[in-house]
Short mmCIF file of C-alpha atoms and ligand atoms in Angstrom, two decimals:
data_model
loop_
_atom_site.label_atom_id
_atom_site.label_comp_id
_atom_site.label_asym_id
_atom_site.label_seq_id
_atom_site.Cartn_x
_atom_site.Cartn_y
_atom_site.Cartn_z
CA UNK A 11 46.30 -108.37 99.55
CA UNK A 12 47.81 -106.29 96.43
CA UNK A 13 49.70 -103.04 98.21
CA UNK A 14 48.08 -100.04 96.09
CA UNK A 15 51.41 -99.62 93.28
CA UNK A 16 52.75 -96.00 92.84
CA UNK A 17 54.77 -95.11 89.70
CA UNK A 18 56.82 -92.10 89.56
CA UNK A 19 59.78 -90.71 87.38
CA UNK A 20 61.93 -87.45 87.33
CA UNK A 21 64.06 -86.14 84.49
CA UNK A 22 67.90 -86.13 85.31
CA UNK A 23 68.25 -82.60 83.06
CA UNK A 24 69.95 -80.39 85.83
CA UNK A 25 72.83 -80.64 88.51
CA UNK A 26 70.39 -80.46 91.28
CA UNK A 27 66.49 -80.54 91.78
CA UNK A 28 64.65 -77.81 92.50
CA UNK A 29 62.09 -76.72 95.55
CA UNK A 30 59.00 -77.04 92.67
CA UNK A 31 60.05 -80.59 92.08
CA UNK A 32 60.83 -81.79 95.79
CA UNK A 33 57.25 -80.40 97.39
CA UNK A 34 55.42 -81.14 94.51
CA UNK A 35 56.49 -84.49 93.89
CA UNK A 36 59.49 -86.23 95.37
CA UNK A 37 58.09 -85.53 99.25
CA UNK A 38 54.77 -87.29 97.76
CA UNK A 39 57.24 -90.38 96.87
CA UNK A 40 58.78 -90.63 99.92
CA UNK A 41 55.85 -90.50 102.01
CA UNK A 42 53.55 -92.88 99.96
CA UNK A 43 56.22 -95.85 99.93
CA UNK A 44 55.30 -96.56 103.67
CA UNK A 45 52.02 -97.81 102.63
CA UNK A 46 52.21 -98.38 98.89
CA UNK A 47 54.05 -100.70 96.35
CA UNK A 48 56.36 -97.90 95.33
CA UNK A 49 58.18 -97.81 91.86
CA UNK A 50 60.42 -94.87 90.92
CA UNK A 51 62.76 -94.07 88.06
CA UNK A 52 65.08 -91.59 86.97
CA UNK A 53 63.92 -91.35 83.29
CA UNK A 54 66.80 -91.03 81.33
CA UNK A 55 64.96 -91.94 78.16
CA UNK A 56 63.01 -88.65 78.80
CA UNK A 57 66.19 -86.14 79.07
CA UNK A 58 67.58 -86.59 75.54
CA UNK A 59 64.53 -85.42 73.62
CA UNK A 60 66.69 -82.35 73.79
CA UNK A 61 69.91 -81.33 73.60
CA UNK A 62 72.10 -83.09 75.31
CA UNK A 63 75.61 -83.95 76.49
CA UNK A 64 75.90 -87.51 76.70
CA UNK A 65 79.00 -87.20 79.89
CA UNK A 66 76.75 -84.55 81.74
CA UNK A 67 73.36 -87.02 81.59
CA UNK A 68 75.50 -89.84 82.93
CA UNK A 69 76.89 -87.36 85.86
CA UNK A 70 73.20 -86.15 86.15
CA UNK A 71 71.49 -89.68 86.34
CA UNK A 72 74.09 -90.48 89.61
CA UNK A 73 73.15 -87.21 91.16
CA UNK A 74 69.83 -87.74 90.48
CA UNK A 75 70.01 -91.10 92.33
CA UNK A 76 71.87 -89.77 95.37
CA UNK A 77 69.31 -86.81 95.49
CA UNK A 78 66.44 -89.31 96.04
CA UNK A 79 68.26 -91.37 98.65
CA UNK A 80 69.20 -88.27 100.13
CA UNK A 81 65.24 -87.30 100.51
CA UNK A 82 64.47 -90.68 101.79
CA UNK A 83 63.96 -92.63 99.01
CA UNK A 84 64.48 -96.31 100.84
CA UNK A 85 65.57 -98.69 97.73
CA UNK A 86 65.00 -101.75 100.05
CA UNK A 87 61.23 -101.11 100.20
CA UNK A 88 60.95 -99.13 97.12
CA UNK A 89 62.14 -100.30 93.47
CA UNK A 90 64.45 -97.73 92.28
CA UNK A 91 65.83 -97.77 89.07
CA UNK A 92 66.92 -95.71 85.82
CA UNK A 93 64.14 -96.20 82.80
CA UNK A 94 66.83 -96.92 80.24
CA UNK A 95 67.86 -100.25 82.46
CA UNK A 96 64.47 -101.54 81.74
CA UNK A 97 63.80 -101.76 77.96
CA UNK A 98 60.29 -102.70 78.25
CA UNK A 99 59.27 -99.19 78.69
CA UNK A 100 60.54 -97.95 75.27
CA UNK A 101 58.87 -101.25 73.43
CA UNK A 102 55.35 -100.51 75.05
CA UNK A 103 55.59 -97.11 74.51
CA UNK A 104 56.25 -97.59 70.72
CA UNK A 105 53.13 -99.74 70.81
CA UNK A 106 50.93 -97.05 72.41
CA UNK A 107 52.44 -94.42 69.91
CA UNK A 108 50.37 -96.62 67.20
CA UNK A 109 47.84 -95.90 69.23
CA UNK A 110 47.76 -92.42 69.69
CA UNK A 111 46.42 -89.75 67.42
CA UNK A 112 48.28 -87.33 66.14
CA UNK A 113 45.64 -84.57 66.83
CA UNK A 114 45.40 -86.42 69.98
CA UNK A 115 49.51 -85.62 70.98
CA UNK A 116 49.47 -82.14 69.59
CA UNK A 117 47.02 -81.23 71.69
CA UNK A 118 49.91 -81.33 74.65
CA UNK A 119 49.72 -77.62 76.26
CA UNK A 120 53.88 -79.08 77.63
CA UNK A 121 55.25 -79.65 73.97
CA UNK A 122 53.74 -76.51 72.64
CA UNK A 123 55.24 -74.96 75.77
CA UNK A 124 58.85 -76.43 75.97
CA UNK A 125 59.37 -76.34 71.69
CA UNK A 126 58.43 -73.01 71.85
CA UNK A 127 61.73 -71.83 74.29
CA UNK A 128 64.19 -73.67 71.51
CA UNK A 129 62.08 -72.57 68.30
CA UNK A 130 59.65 -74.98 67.48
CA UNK A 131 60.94 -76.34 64.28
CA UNK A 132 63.99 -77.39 66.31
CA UNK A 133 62.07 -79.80 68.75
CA UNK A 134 62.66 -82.96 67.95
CA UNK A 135 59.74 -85.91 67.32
CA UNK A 136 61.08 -87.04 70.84
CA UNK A 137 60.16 -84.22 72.56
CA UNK A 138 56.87 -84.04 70.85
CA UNK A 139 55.91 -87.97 71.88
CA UNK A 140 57.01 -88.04 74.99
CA UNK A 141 53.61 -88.27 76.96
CA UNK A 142 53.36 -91.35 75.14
CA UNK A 143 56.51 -92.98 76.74
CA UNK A 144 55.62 -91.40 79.89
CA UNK A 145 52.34 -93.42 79.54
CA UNK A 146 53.91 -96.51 79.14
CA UNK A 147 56.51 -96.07 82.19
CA UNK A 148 52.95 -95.72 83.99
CA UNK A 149 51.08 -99.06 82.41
CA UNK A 150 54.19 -100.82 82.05
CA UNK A 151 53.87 -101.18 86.05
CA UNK A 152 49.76 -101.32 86.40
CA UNK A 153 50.00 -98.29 88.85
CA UNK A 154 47.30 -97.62 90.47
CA UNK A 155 48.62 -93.57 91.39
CA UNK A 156 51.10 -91.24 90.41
CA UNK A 157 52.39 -88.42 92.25
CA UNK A 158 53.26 -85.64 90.27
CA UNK A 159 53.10 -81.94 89.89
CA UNK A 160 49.61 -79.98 88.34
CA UNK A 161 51.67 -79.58 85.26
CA UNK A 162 51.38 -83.42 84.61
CA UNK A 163 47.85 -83.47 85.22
CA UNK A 164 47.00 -82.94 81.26
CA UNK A 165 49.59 -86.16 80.28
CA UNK A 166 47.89 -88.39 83.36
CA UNK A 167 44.76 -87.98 81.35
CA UNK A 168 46.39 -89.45 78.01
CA UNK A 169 47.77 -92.33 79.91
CA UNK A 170 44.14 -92.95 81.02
CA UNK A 171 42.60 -92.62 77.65
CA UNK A 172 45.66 -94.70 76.13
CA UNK A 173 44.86 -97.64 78.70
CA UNK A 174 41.34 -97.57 78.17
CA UNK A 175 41.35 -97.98 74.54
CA UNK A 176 43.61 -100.32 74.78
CA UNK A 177 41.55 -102.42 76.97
CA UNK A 178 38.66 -101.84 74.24
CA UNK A 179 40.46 -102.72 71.94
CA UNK A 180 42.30 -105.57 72.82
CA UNK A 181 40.67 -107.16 76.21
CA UNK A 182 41.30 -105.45 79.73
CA UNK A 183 44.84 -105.23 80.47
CA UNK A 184 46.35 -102.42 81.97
CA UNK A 185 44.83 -100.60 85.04
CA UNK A 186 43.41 -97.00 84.69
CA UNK A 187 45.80 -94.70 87.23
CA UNK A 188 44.78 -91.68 89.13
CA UNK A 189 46.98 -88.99 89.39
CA UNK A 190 47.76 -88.54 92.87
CA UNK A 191 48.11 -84.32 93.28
CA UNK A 192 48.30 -83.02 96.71
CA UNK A 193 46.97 -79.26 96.17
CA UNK A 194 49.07 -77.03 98.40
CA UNK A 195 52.05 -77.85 96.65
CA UNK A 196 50.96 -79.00 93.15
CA UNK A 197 52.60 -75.56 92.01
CA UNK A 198 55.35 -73.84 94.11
CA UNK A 199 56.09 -70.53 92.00
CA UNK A 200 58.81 -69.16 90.62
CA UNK A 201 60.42 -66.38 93.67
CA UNK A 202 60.61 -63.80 91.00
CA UNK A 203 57.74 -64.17 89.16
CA UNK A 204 55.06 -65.48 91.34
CA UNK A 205 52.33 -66.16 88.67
CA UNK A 206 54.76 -68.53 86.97
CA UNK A 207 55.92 -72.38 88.23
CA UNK A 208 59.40 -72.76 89.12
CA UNK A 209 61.22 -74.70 86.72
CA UNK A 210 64.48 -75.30 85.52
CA UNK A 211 64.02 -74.43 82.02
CA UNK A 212 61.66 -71.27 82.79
CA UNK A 213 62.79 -69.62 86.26
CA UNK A 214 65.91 -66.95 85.58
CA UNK A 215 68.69 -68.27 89.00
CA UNK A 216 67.03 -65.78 91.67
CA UNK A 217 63.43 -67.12 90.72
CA UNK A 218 64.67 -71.39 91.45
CA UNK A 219 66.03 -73.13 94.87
CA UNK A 220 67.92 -75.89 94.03
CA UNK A 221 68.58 -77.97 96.64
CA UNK A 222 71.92 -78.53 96.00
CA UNK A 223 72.57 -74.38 95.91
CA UNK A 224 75.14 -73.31 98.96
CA UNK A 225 72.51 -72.86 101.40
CA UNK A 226 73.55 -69.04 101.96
CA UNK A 227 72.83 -68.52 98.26
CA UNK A 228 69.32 -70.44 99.01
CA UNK A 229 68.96 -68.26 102.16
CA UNK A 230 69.37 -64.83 99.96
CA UNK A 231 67.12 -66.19 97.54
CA UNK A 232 63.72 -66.20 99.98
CA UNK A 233 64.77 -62.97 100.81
CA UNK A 234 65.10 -60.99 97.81
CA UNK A 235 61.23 -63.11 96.89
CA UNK A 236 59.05 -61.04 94.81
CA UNK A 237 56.31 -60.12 96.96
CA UNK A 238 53.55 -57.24 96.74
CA UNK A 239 53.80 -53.35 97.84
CA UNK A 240 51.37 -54.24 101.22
CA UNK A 241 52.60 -55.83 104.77
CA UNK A 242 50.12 -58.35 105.81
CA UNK A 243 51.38 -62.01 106.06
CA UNK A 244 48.05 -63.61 104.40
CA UNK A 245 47.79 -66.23 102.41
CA UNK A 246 45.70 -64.72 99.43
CA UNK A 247 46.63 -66.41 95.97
CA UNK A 248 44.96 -64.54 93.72
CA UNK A 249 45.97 -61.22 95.17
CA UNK A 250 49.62 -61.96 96.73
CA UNK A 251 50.94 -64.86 94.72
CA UNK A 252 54.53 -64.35 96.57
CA UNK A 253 53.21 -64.30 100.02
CA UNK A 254 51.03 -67.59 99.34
CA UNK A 255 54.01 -68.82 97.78
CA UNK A 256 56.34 -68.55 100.57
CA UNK A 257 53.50 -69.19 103.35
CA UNK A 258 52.97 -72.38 101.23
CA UNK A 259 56.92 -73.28 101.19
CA UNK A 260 57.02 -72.58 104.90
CA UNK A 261 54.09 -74.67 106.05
CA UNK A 262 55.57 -77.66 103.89
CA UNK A 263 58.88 -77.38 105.05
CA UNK A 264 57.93 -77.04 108.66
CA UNK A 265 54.53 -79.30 108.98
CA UNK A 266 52.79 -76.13 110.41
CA UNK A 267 49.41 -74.34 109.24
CA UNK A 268 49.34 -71.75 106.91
CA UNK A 269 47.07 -70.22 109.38
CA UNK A 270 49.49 -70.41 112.35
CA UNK A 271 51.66 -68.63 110.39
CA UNK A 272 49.40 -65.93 108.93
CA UNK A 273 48.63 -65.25 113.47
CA UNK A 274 52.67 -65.91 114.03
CA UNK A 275 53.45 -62.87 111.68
CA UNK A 276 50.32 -61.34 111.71
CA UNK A 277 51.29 -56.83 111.99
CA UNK A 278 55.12 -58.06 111.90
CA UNK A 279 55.54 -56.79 108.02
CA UNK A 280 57.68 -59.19 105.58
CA UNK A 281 61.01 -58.94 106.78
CA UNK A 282 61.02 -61.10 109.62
CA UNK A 283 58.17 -63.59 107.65
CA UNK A 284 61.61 -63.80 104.84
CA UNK A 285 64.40 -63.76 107.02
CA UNK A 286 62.83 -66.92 109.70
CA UNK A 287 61.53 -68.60 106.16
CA UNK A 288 65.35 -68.39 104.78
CA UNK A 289 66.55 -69.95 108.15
CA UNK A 290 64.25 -72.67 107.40
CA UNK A 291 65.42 -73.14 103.98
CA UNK A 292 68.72 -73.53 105.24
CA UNK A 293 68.24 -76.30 108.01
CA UNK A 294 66.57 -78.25 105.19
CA UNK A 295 68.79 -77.42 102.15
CA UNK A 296 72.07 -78.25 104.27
CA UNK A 297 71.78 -81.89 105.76
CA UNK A 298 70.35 -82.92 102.35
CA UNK A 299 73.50 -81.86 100.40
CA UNK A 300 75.41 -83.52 103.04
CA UNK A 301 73.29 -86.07 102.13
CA UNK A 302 73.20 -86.24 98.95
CA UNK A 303 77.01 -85.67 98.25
CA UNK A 304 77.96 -88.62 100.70
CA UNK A 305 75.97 -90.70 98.31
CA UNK A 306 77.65 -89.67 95.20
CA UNK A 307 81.13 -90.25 96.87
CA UNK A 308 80.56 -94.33 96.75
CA UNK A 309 79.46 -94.90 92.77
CA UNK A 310 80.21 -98.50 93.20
CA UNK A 311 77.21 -98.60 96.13
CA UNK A 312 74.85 -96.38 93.32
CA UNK A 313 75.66 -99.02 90.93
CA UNK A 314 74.35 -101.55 93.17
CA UNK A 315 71.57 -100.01 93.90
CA UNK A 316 70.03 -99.50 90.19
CA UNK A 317 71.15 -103.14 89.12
CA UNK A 318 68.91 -104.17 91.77
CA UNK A 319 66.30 -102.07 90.91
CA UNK A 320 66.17 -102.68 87.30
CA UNK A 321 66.02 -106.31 88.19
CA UNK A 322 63.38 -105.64 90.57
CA UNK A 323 61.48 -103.73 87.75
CA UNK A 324 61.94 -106.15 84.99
CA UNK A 325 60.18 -108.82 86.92
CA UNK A 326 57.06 -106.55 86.46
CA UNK A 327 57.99 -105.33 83.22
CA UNK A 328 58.67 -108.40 81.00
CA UNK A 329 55.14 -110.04 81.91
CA UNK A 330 53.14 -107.04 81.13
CA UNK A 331 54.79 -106.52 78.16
CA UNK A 332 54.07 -109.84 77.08
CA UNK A 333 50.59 -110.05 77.91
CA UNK A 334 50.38 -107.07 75.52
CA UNK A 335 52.36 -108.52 72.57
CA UNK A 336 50.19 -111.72 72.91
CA UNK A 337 46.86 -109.80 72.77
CA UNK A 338 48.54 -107.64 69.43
CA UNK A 339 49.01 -110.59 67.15
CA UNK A 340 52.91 -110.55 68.24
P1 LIG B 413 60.68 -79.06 85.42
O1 LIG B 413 59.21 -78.72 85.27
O2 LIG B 413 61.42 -78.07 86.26
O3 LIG B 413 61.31 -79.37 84.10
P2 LIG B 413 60.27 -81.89 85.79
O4 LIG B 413 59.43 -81.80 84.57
O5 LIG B 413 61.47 -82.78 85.76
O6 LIG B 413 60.71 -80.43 86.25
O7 LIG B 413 59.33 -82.30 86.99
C1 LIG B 413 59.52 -83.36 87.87
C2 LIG B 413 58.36 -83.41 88.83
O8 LIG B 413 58.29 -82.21 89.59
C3 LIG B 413 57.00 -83.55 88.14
O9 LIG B 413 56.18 -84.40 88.93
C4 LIG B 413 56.45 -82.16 88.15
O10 LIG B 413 55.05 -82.15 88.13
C5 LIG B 413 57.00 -81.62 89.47
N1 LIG B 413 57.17 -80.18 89.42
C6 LIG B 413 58.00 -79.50 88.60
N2 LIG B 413 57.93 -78.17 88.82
C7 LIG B 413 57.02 -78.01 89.81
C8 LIG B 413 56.51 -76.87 90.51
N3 LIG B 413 56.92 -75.63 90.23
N4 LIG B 413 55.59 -77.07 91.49
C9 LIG B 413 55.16 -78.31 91.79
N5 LIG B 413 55.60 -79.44 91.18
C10 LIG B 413 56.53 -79.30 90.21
NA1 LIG B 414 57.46 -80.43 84.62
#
């Protein structure tokens, strides 16, 4: 009996993670590879479709290793490996870029966003195909889900579309994924400007946790969140996007109900909600540093780690991709 396969990547552009990209997506990978056949990459290939320093991605890919370890990525039950190790995701994704319409890729609400910050006669072809790549990493590995963020909702859809025409065209071969969203968290908001998703490009400092901040900087942070002019600790969305925000952070860090929180604080005013949330932040934030930095201090056990991985990964990679170069006349 097939394990269900997950497929997930994160972009090693930053230092350090953020709180947006651990509860919406890397918890999700940690927690499905008890049940699941779990493949995860750091996807290398994806950070230089912008500028880029070539000594800061390699020092970014390592951290972005230990970072996963560090939130419980295990890499003897899960495959984890850097995308540029395994080449068969660039060569299927050049094949699905024939088959991809140009209307079709402009259509992308995330390249009209991202070239848009640099100027968008600056943004490169790279940046503007690369929900096609990302499709491949996905059908490269027949996954059957993908854990990811709302934001990635719109590029799961392409890889669905890519893989069924494919299959129409060509005879079944890749499997259709589902994106696999969990709601509460599919978009933790930026502290500062609640109606926005944190992210690393968009937030300003005081509106992003990363998790590899000094957890007193972390700490200040949640307090000094953007909330609303009332005093009620409800969880309310639409009218108190900060609140919700935090209430959302807490109950994910913690395990507990948004609702056991709302009673917990209920006439007790923001202050205390803040200052008990920024305790939390900091018993989570400071082991995983600790973590994650004991990790980066052995390169030669990193090293180890990918190489097996990438192995791992080609012997799923090299058959697909031949299946598919056999059924294009290769
Ligand atoms: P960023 O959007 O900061 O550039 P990435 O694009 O590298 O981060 O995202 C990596 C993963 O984290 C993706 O699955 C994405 O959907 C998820 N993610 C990013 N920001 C958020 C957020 N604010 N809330 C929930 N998930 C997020
Ligand atoms: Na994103």
């Amino acid at each position: 009996q097939r394990r269900p396969r997950v497929l997930s990547g994160i972009q090693p552009t930053a230092d350090s993670f953020h709180f947006g990209n651990y509860l919406g997506a890397l918890r999700q990978w940690v927690a499905l590879q008890d049940d699941h056949d779990a493949f995860y990459c750091v996807v290398d290939l994806h950070a230089i479709t912008v500028e880029y320093d070539p000594k800061a991605l390699r020092d970014r890919t390592r951290r972005s290793v230990a970072q996963l370890l560090a939130a419980g990525i295990d890499p003897e039950r899960s495959t984890l490996f850097v995308q540029s190790h395994v080449p068969e995701h660039a060569q299927l994704g050049w094949v699905l870029g024939c088959l991809t319409g140009f209307g079709e890729a402009s259509r992308m609400t995330q390249f009209k966003d991202k070239s848009a910050k640099g100027g968008a006669d600056r943004a490169t072809v790279g940046l503007f195909t690369y929900p096609i790549l990302q499709a491949a990493d996905i059908l490269i590995y027949q996954a059957d889900r993908v854990p990811v963020g709302e934001d990635q909702r719109q590029h799961l859809e392409l890889t669905r579309d890519l893989a069924g025409r494919f299959n129409h065209r060509f005879g079944k071969t890749f499997r259709l994924p589902e994106p696999y969203i969990v709601k509460e968290t599919a978009k933790i908001a930026d502290l500062q400007d609640p109606t926005a998703k944190m992210s690393k490009s968009g937030s300003s400092p005081a509106g992003i946790i990363d998790l590899l901040d000094d957890p007193k900087v972390s700490a200040k942070k949640i307090r000094s969140a953007v909330t609303d002019s009332g005093r009620e600790v409800v969880f309310d969305p639409e009218n108190k996007a900060g609140v919700a925000n935090l209430l959302t952070i807490y109950s994910a860090l913690t395990g507990r109900k948004i609702s056991e929180l709302e009673d917990e604080y209920a006439g007790r005013g923001y202050g205390d909600f803040k200052k008990d949330l920024a305790e939390v932040v900091i018993e989570f934030v400071t082991p995983f540093r600790e973590k994650t930095l004991g990790y980066l201090d052995d390169t030669a056990q990193l090293d180890a780690i990918l190489a097996a991985g990438a192995e791992r990964a080609r012997a799923v990679t090299e058959p697909t991709l031949q299946r598919v170069y056999d059924r294009l006349g290769f």
